[in-house]
Coordinates of C-alpha atoms in Angstrom, one line a residue:
X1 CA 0.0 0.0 0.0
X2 CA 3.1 2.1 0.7
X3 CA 4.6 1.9 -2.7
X4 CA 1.4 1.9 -4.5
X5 CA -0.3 4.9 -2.9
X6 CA 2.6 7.1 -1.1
X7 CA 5.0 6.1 -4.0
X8 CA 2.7 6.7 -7.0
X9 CA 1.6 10.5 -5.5
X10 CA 5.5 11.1 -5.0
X11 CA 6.0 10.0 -8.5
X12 CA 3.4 11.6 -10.0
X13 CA 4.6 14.9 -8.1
X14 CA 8.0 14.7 -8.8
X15 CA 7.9 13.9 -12.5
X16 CA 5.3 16.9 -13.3
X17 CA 7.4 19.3 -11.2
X18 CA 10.7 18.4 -13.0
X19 CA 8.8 18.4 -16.3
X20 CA 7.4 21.8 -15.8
X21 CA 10.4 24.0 -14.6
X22 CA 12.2 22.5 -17.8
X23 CA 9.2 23.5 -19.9
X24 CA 9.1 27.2 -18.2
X25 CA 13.0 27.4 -19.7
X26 CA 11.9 26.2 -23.0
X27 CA 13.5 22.9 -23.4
X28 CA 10.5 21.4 -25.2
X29 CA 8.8 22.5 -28.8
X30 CA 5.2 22.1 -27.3
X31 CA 3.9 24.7 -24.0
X32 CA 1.6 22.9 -21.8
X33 CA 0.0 24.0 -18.9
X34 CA 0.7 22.6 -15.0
X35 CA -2.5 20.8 -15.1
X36 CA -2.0 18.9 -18.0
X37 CA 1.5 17.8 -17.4
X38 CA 0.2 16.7 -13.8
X39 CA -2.2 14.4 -15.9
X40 CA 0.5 13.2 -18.1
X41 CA 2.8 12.5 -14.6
X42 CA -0.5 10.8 -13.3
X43 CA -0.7 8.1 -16.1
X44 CA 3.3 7.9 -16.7
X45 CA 3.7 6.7 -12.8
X46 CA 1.2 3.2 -13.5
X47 CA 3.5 0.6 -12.4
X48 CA 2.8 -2.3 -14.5
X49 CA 5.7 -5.3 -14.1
X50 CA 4.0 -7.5 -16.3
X51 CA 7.5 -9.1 -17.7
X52 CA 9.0 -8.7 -13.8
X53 CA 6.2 -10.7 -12.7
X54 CA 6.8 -13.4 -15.6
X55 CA 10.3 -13.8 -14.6
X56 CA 9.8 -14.0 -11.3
X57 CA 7.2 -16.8 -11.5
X58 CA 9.6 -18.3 -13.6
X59 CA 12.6 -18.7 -11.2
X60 CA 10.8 -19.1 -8.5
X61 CA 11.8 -15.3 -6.4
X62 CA 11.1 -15.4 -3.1
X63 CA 7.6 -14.8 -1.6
X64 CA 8.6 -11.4 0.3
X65 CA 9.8 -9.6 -2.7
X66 CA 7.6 -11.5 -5.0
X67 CA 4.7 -10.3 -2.9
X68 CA 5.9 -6.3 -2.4
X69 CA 6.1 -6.5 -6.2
X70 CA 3.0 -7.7 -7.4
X71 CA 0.9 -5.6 -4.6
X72 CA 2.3 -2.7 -5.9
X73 CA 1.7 -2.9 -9.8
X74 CA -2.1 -4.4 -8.3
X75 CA -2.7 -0.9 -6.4
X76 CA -0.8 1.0 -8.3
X77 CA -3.0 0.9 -11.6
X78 CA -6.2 2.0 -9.1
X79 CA -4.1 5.2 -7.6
X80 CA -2.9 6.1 -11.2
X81 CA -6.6 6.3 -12.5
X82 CA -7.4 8.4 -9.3
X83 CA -5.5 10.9 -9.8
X84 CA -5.9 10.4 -13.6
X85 CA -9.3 11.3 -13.0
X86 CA -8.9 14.3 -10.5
X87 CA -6.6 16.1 -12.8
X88 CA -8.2 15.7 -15.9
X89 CA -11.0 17.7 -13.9
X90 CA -9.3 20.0 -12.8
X91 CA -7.9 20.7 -16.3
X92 CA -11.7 20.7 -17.9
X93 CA -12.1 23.4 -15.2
X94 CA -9.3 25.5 -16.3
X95 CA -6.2 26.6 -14.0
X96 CA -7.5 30.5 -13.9
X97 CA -10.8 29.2 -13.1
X98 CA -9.7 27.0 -10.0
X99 CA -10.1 28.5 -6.5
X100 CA -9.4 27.2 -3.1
X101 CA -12.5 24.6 -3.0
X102 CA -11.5 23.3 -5.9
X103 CA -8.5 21.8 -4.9
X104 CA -9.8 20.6 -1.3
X105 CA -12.5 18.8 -3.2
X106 CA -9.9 17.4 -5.0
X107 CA -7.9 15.9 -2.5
X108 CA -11.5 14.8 -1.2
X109 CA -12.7 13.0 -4.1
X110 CA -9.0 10.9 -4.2
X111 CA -10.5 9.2 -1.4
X112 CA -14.0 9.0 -2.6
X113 CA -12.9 8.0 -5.8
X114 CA -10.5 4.6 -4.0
X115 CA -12.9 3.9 -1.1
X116 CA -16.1 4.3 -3.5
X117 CA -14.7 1.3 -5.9
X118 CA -13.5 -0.4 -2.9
X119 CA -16.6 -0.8 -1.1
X120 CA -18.5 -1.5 -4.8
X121 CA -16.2 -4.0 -5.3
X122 CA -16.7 -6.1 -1.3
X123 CA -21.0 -5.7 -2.1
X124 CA -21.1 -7.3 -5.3
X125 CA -18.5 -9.9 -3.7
X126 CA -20.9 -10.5 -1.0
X127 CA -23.4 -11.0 -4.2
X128 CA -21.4 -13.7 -6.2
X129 CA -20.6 -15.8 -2.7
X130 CA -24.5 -15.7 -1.5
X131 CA -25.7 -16.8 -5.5
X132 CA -22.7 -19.6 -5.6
X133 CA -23.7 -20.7 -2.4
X134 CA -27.2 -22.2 -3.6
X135 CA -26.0 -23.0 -7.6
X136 CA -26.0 -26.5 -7.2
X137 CA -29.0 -27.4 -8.9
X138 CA -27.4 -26.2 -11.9
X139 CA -23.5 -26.2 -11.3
X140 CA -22.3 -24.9 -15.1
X141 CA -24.2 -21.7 -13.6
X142 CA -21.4 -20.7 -10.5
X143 CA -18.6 -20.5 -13.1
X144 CA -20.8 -17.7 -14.9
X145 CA -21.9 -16.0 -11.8
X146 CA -17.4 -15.6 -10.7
X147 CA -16.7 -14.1 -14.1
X148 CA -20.1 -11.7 -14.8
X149 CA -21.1 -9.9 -11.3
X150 CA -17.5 -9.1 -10.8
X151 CA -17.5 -7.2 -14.0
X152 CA -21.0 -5.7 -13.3
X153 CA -18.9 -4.2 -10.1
X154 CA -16.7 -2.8 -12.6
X155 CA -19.1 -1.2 -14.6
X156 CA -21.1 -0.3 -11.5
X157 CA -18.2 1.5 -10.4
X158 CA -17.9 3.7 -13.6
X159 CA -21.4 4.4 -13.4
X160 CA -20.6 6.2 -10.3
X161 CA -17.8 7.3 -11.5
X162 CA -15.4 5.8 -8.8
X163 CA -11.7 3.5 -9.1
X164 CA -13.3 0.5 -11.5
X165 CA -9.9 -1.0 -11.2
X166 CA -9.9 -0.8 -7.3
X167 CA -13.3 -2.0 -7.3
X168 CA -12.8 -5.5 -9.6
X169 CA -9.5 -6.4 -7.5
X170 CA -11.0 -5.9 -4.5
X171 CA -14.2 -7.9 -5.3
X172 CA -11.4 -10.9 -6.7
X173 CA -9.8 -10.9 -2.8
X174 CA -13.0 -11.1 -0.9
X175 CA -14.4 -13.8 -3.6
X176 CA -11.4 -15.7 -3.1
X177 CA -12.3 -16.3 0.5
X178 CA -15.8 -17.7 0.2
X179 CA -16.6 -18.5 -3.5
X180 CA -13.9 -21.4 -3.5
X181 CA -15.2 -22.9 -1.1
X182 CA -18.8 -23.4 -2.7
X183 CA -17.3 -24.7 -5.9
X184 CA -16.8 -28.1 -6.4
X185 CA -13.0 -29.4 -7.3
X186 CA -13.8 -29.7 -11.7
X187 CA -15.5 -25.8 -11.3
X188 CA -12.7 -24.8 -9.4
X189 CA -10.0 -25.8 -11.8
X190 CA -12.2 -24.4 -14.7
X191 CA -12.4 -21.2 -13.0
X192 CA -8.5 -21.0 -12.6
X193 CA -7.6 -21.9 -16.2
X194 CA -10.3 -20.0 -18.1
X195 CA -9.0 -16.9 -15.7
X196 CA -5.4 -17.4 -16.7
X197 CA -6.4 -18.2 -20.4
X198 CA -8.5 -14.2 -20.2
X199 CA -5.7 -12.4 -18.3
X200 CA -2.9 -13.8 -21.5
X201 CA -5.4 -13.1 -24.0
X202 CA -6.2 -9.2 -22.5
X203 CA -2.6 -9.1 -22.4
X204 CA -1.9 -10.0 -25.7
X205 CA -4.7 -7.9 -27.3
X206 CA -3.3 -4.5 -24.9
X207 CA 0.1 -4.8 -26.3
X208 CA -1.3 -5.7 -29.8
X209 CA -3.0 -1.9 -29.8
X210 CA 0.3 -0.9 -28.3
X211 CA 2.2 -1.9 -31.0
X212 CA -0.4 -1.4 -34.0
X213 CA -1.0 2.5 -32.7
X214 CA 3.0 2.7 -33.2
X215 CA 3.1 3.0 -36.3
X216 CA -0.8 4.8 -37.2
X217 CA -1.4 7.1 -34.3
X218 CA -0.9 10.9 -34.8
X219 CA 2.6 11.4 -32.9
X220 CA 4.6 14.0 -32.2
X221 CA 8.7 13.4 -31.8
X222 CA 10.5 15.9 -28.6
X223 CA 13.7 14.2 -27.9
X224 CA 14.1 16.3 -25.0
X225 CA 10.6 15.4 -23.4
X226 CA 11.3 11.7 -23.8
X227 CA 14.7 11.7 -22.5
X228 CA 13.8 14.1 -19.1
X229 CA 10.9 12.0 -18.4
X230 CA 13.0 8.4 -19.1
X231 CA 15.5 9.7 -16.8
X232 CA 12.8 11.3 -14.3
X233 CA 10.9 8.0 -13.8
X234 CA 14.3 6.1 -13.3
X235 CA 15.5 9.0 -11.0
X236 CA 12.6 9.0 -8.6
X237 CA 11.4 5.9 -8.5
X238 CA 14.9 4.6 -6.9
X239 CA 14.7 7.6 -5.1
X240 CA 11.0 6.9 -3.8
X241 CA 11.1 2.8 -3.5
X242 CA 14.8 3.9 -1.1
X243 CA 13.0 6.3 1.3
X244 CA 9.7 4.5 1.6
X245 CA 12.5 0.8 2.8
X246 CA 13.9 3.5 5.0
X247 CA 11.0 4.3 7.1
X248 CA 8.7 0.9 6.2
X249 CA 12.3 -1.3 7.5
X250 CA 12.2 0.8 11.0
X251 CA 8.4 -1.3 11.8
X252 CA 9.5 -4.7 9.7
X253 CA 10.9 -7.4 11.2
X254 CA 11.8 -8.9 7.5
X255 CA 13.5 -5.5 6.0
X256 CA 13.9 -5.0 2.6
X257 CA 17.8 -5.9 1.8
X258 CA 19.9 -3.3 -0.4
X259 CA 19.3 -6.1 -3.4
X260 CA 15.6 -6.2 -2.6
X261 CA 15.4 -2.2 -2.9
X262 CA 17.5 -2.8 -6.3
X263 CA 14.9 -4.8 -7.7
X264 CA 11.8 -2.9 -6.7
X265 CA 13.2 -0.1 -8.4
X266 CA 14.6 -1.8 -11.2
X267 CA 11.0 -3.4 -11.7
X268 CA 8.8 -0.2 -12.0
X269 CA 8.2 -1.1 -16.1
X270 CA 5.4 0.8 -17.2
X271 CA 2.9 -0.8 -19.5
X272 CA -1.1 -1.3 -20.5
X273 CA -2.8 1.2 -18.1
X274 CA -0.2 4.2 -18.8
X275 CA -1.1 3.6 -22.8
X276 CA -4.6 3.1 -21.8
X277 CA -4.5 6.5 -20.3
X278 CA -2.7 8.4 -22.7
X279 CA -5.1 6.6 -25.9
X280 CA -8.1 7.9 -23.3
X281 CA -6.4 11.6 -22.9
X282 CA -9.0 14.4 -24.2
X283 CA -8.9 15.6 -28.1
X284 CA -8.7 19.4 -26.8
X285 CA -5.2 19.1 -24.9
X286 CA -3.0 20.2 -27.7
X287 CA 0.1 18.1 -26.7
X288 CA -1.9 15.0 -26.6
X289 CA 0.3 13.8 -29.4
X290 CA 3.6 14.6 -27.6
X291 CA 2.5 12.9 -24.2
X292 CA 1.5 9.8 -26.4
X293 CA 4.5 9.2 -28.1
X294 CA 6.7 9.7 -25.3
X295 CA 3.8 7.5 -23.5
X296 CA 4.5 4.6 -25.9
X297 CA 8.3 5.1 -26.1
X298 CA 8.8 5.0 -22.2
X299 CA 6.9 1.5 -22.5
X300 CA 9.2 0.5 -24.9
X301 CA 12.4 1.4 -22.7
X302 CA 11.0 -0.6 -20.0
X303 CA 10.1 -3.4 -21.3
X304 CA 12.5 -4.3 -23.8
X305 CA 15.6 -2.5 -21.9
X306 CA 14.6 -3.4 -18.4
X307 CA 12.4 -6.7 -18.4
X308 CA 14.6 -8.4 -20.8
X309 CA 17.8 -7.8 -18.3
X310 CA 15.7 -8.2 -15.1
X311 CA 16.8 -11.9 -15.1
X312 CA 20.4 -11.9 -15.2
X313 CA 20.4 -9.0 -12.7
X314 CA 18.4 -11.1 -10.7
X315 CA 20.7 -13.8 -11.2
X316 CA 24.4 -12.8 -10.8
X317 CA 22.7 -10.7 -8.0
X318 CA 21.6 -14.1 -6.4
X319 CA 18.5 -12.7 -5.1
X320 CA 16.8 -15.0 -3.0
X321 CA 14.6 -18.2 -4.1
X322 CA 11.5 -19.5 -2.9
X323 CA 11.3 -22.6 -1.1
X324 CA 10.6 -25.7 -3.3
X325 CA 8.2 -27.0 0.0
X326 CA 4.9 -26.8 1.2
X327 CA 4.2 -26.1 4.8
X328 CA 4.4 -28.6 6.8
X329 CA 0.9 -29.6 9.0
X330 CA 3.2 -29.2 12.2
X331 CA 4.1 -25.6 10.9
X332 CA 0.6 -24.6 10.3
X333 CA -0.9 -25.4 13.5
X334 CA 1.9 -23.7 15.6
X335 CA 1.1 -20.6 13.6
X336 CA -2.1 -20.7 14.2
X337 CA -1.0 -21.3 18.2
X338 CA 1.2 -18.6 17.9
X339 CA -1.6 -15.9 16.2
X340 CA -3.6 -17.3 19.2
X341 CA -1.3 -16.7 21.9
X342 CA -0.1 -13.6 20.8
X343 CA -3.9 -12.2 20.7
X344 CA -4.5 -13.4 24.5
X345 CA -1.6 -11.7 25.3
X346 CA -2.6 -8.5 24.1
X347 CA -6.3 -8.8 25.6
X348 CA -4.2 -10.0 29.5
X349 CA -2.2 -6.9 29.1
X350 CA -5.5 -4.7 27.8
X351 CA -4.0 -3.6 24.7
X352 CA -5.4 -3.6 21.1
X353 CA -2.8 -4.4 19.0
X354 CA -2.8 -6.3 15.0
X355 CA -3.4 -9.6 16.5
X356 CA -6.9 -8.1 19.0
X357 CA -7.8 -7.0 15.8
X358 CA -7.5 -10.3 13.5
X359 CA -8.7 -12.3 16.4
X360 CA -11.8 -10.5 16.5
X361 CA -12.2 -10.4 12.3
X362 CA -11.4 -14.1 12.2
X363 CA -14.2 -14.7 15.1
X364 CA -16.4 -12.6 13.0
X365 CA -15.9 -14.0 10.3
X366 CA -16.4 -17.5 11.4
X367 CA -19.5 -16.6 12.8
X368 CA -21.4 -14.4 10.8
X369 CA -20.1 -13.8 7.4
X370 CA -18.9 -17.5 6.1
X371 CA -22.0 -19.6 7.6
X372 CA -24.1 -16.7 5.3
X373 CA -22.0 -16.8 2.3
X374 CA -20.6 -20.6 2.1
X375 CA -22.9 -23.5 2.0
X376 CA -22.8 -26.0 4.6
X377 CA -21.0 -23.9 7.1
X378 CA -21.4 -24.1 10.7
X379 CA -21.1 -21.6 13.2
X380 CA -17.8 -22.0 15.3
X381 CA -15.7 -20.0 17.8
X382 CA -12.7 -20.3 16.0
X383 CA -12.3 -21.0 12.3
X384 CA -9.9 -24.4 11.2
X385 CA -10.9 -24.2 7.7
X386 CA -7.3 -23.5 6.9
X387 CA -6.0 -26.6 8.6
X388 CA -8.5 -28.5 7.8
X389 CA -8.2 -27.8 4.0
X390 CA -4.5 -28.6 4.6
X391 CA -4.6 -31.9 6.3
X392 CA -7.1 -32.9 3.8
X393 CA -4.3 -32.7 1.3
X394 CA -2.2 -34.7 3.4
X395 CA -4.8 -37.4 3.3
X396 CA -5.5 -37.6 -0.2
X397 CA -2.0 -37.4 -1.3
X398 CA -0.9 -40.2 1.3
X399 CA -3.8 -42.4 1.1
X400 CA -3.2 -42.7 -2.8
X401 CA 0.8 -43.2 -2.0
X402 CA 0.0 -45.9 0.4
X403 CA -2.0 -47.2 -2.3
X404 CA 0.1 -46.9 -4.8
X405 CA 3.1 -48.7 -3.2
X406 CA 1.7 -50.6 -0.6
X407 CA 3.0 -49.3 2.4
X408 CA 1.8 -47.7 5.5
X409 CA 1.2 -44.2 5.3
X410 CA 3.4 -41.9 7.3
X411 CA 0.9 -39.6 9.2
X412 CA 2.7 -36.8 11.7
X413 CA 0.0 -36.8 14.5
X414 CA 0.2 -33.7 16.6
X415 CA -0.1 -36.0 19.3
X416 CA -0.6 -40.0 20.2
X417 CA -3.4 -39.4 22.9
X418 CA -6.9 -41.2 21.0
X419 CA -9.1 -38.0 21.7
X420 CA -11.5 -39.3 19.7
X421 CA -13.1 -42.9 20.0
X422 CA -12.4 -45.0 16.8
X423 CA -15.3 -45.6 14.5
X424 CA -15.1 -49.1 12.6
X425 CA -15.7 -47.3 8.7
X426 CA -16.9 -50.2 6.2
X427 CA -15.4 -49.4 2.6
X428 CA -17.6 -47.6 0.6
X429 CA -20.1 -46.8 3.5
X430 CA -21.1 -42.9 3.8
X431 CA -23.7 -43.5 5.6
X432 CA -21.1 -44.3 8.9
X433 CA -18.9 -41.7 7.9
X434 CA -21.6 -39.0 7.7
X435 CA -22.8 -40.1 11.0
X436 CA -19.3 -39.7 12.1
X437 CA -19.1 -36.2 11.2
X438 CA -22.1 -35.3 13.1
X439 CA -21.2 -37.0 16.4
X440 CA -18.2 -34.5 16.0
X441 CA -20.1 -31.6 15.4
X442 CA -19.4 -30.2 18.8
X443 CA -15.4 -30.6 18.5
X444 CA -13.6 -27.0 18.7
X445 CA -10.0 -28.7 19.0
X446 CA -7.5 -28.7 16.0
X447 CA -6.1 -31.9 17.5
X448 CA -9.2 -33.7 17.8
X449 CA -9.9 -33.2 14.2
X450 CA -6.8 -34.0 13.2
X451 CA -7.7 -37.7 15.2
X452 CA -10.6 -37.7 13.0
X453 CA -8.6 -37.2 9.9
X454 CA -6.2 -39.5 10.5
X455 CA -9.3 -42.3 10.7
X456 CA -10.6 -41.5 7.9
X457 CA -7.1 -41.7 6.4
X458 CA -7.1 -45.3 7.4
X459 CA -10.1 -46.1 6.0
X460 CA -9.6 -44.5 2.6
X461 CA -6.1 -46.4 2.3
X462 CA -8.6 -49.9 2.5
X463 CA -10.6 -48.8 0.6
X464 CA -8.4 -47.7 -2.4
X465 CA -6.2 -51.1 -1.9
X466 CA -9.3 -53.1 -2.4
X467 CA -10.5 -51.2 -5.2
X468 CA -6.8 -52.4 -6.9
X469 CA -7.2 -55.9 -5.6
X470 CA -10.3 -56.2 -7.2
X471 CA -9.1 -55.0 -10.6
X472 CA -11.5 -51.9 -11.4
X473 CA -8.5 -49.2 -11.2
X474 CA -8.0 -45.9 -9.5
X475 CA -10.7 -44.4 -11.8
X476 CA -13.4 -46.1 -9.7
X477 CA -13.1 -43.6 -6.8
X478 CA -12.3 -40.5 -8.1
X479 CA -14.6 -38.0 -8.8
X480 CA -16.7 -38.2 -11.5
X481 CA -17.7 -34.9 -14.0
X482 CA -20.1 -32.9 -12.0
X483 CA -21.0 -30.0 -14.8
X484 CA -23.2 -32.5 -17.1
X485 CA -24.0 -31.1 -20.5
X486 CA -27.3 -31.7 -20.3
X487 CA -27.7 -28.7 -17.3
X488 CA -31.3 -27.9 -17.7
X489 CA -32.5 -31.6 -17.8
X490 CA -30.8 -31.6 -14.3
X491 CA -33.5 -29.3 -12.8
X492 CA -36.1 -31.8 -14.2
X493 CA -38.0 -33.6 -11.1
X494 CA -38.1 -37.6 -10.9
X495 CA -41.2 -38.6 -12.1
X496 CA -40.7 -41.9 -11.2
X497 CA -39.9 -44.3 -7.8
X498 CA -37.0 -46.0 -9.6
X499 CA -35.3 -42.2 -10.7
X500 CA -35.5 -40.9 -6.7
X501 CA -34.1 -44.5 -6.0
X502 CA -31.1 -44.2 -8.5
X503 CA -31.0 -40.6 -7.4
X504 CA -30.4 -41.5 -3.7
X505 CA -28.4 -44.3 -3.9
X506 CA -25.9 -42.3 -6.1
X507 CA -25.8 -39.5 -3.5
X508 CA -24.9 -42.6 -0.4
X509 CA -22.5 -44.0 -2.8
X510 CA -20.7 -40.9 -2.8
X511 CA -17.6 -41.4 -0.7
X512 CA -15.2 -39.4 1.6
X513 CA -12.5 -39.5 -0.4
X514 CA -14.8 -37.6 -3.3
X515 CA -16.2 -35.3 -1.1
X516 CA -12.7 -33.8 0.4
X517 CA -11.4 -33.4 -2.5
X518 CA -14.1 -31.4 -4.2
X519 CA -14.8 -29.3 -1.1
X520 CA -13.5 -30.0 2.3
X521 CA -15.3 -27.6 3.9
X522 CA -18.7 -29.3 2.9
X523 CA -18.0 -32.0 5.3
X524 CA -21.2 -31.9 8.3
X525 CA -19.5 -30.7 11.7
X526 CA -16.1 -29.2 10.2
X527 CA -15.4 -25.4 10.1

């Protein structure tokens, strides 16, 4: 938020200044006034690391700076357009027209403008998580609902004529945390790949106009304009991303390293949303042309100088990799115990610190928003959903090992003590397991759950082994297409005994292992 906000106003301050006070001494061929060169500072300061990104995903950077990075360029387009916006009226007002409200309204309306899509964006996140909580009937339906409400946010939110990009990213992080789980695991995937397929395409089509408005647009060639601003948004970005380490390293307990401050500035390319900005710039500013071509030849530095040498800096600079692990179950409980502890600290010592503060979201949350907005949800104290979801993954991926190779699975129990009474499961029998899971409704304890997985572990391993014994193959228990092509016949009633028959003996045949791995937080009695 630092870099994006902060850093994009510093930038946009500093590069209009600079540009201006070499415009009073006649360095360029064109005049412009101080509001229009603000507006061309405001679009020219969109951080947009789109070939950073790509190398970074491809050699695996390290979370910390990975994550810095990316937040940045995501905020950063929303805070551009802001103060796109303001300027541009502020210029349709005129500078000798302008008084003192003016400009408080101004500095008003940059909030309005970034709350406004903000809070456009959480509402019609809210919308998409109640709808997908109640699509099942007709399943093909969810995957329409995640891709068309959150773009009716972002045309809400030029309708009102607040941050449209701050108001689709926003709805994307609050529908991660409840649409995914009311998917099932084939809608899911879909989602994911259709979403990456989009975001190459827009891509490809953004830099496609890029390049085709090269060589057709009207331009207008200042070799001193280009150059001063090249050197400007080199110049103060290093100069910005150094100061804003200084003071953000002081409250950090993981500072940002002299390399790490290399490669944020390094990384500020500047790409689709500065073009799409300058296209977008008003007929009636007469150095349109001039602000485009410099616009388009800035991109071009970036990219090509600076994202095709970003990984061989990044290299002979040995900038730190990810690790090529998951977290372990061990190290995601003790978190959790330590975000615990750390919050009953604060409340014995009666202070209000980060960790009151998530406590008390993370009980609301597990209380009121997610047994609203996620099907089968139950109320709880404390919310295990992420521990839950990860020992799931330990169970599937062991039980098919053990499976596989005909050994005993290796399970890291948090502890031997038999909290939980062990419940003889017959292969293939849902009817015990779901039974099983309601008697365990009441259990508030990570470790008891994690008793409870580890029998279901057992009894999915015997399962699986007979399933090979008897010949029929892996493809017996996993899950089977759950988007059928005929959709609408699937809201059809049974109009006979024998179709409710077949209907409810397909639903009991359904088995635990299918169930966790579409959705483990379906399961009756688990958070």
């Amino acid at each position: 938020m630092v870099f994006a906000f902060i850093g994009t106003i510093y930038n946009t301050i500093a590069i209009s200044v600079t540009l201006y006070i070499c415009g009073l001494y006649g360095f360029f061929a064109i005049e412009f006034s101080l509001f229009e060169i603000l507006l061309f500072a405001a679009l020219i300061s969109a951080v947009d690391p789109v070939a950073v990104i790509a190398v970074f995903e491809e050699i695996h950077v390290n979370e910390f700076l990975f994550i810095n990075v990316f937040g940045e360029a995501l905020f950063n387009d929303g805070a551009a357009v802001v103060l796109y916006l303001m300027f541009k009226k502020f210029n349709d007002i005129g500078e000798e027209n302008m008084i003192a409200i003016d400009y408080v309204a101004g500095g008003v309306s940059f909030f309005v403008i970034a709350f406004g899509g903000v809070f456009i964006g959480i509402v019609f996140a809210f919308i998409v998580s109640f709808i997908t909580k109640y699509s099942d009937p007709v399943k093909i339906l969810a995957p329409v609902f995640i891709f068309t409400i959150p773009y009716l946010a972002y045309l809400t939110a030029e309708m009102f004529h607040v941050s449209s990009i701050l108001a689709i990213v926003s709805c994307g992080i609050v529908m991660k945390e409840y649409v995914k789980g009311n998917l099932s695991y084939e809608a899911n995937t879909s989602v994911k790949y259709f979403t990456k397929m989009l975001a190459q395409c827009s891509e490809t089509v953004i830099f496609m106009f890029l390049g085709l408005s090269t060589v057709s647009s009207n331009h207008k060639w200042d070799t001193n304009f280009i150059s001063i601003t090249v050197a400007s948004c080199l110049i103060f970005r290093t100069i910005g991303v150094i100061f804003e380490c200084a003071v953000l390293n002081r409250f950090r307990t993981k500072t940002f390293t002299a390399v790490d401050q290399f490669v944020l500035s390094y990384g500020g390319l500047r790409g689709a949303i500065a073009f799409g900005l300058a296209v977008s710039m008003p007929a009636t500013i007469a150095t349109k042309p001039m602000f485009l071509t410099t616009t388009i030849a800035v991109i071009f530095f970036t990219v090509f100088i600076q994202g095709v040498t970003i990984r061989p800096l990044l290299s002979w600079l040995k900038v730190e990799r990810a690790e090529e692990r998951e977290i372990s179950l061990v190290e995601n409980v003790y978190n959790r115990y330590c975000d615990y502890t750390m919050a009953g600290i604060e409340d014995i010592i009666g202070m209000s610190g980060r960790h009151t503060l998530r406590d008390n979201y993370e009980r609301f949350n597990a209380k009121i928003l997610k047994p609203i907005l996620m099907k089968s949800y139950q109320k709880h104290y404390f919310d295990a959903t992420q521990i839950v979801r990860a020992y799931t993954k330990v169970i599937v991926q062991d039980a098919m090992n053990a499976a596989k190779g005909g050994g005993t699975p290796k399970i890291h129990r948090i502890s031997p003590a038999e909290t939980i009474e062990r419940k003889p499961f017959q292969n293939g029998d849902s009817k015990i397991a779901d039974k099983f899971y309601a008697e365990q409704q009441h259990l508030q304890n990570p470790e008891a759950l994690y008793q409870m997985f580890s029998h279901l572990l057992d009894t999915k391993v015997e399962e699986i082994r007979n399933v090979i014994q008897e010949g029929k193959g892996l493809k017996k228990i996993l899950p089977k297409n759950d988007i059928e092509d005929d959709y609408m016949g699937i809201m059809q009633p049974s109009t006979t005994n024998n179709d409710t028959n077949n209907n409810t003996s397909r639903v009991n045949k359904t088995s635990i292992f299918r169930r966790s791995i579409s959705n483990p937080n379906v399961s009756k009695g688990l958070p």
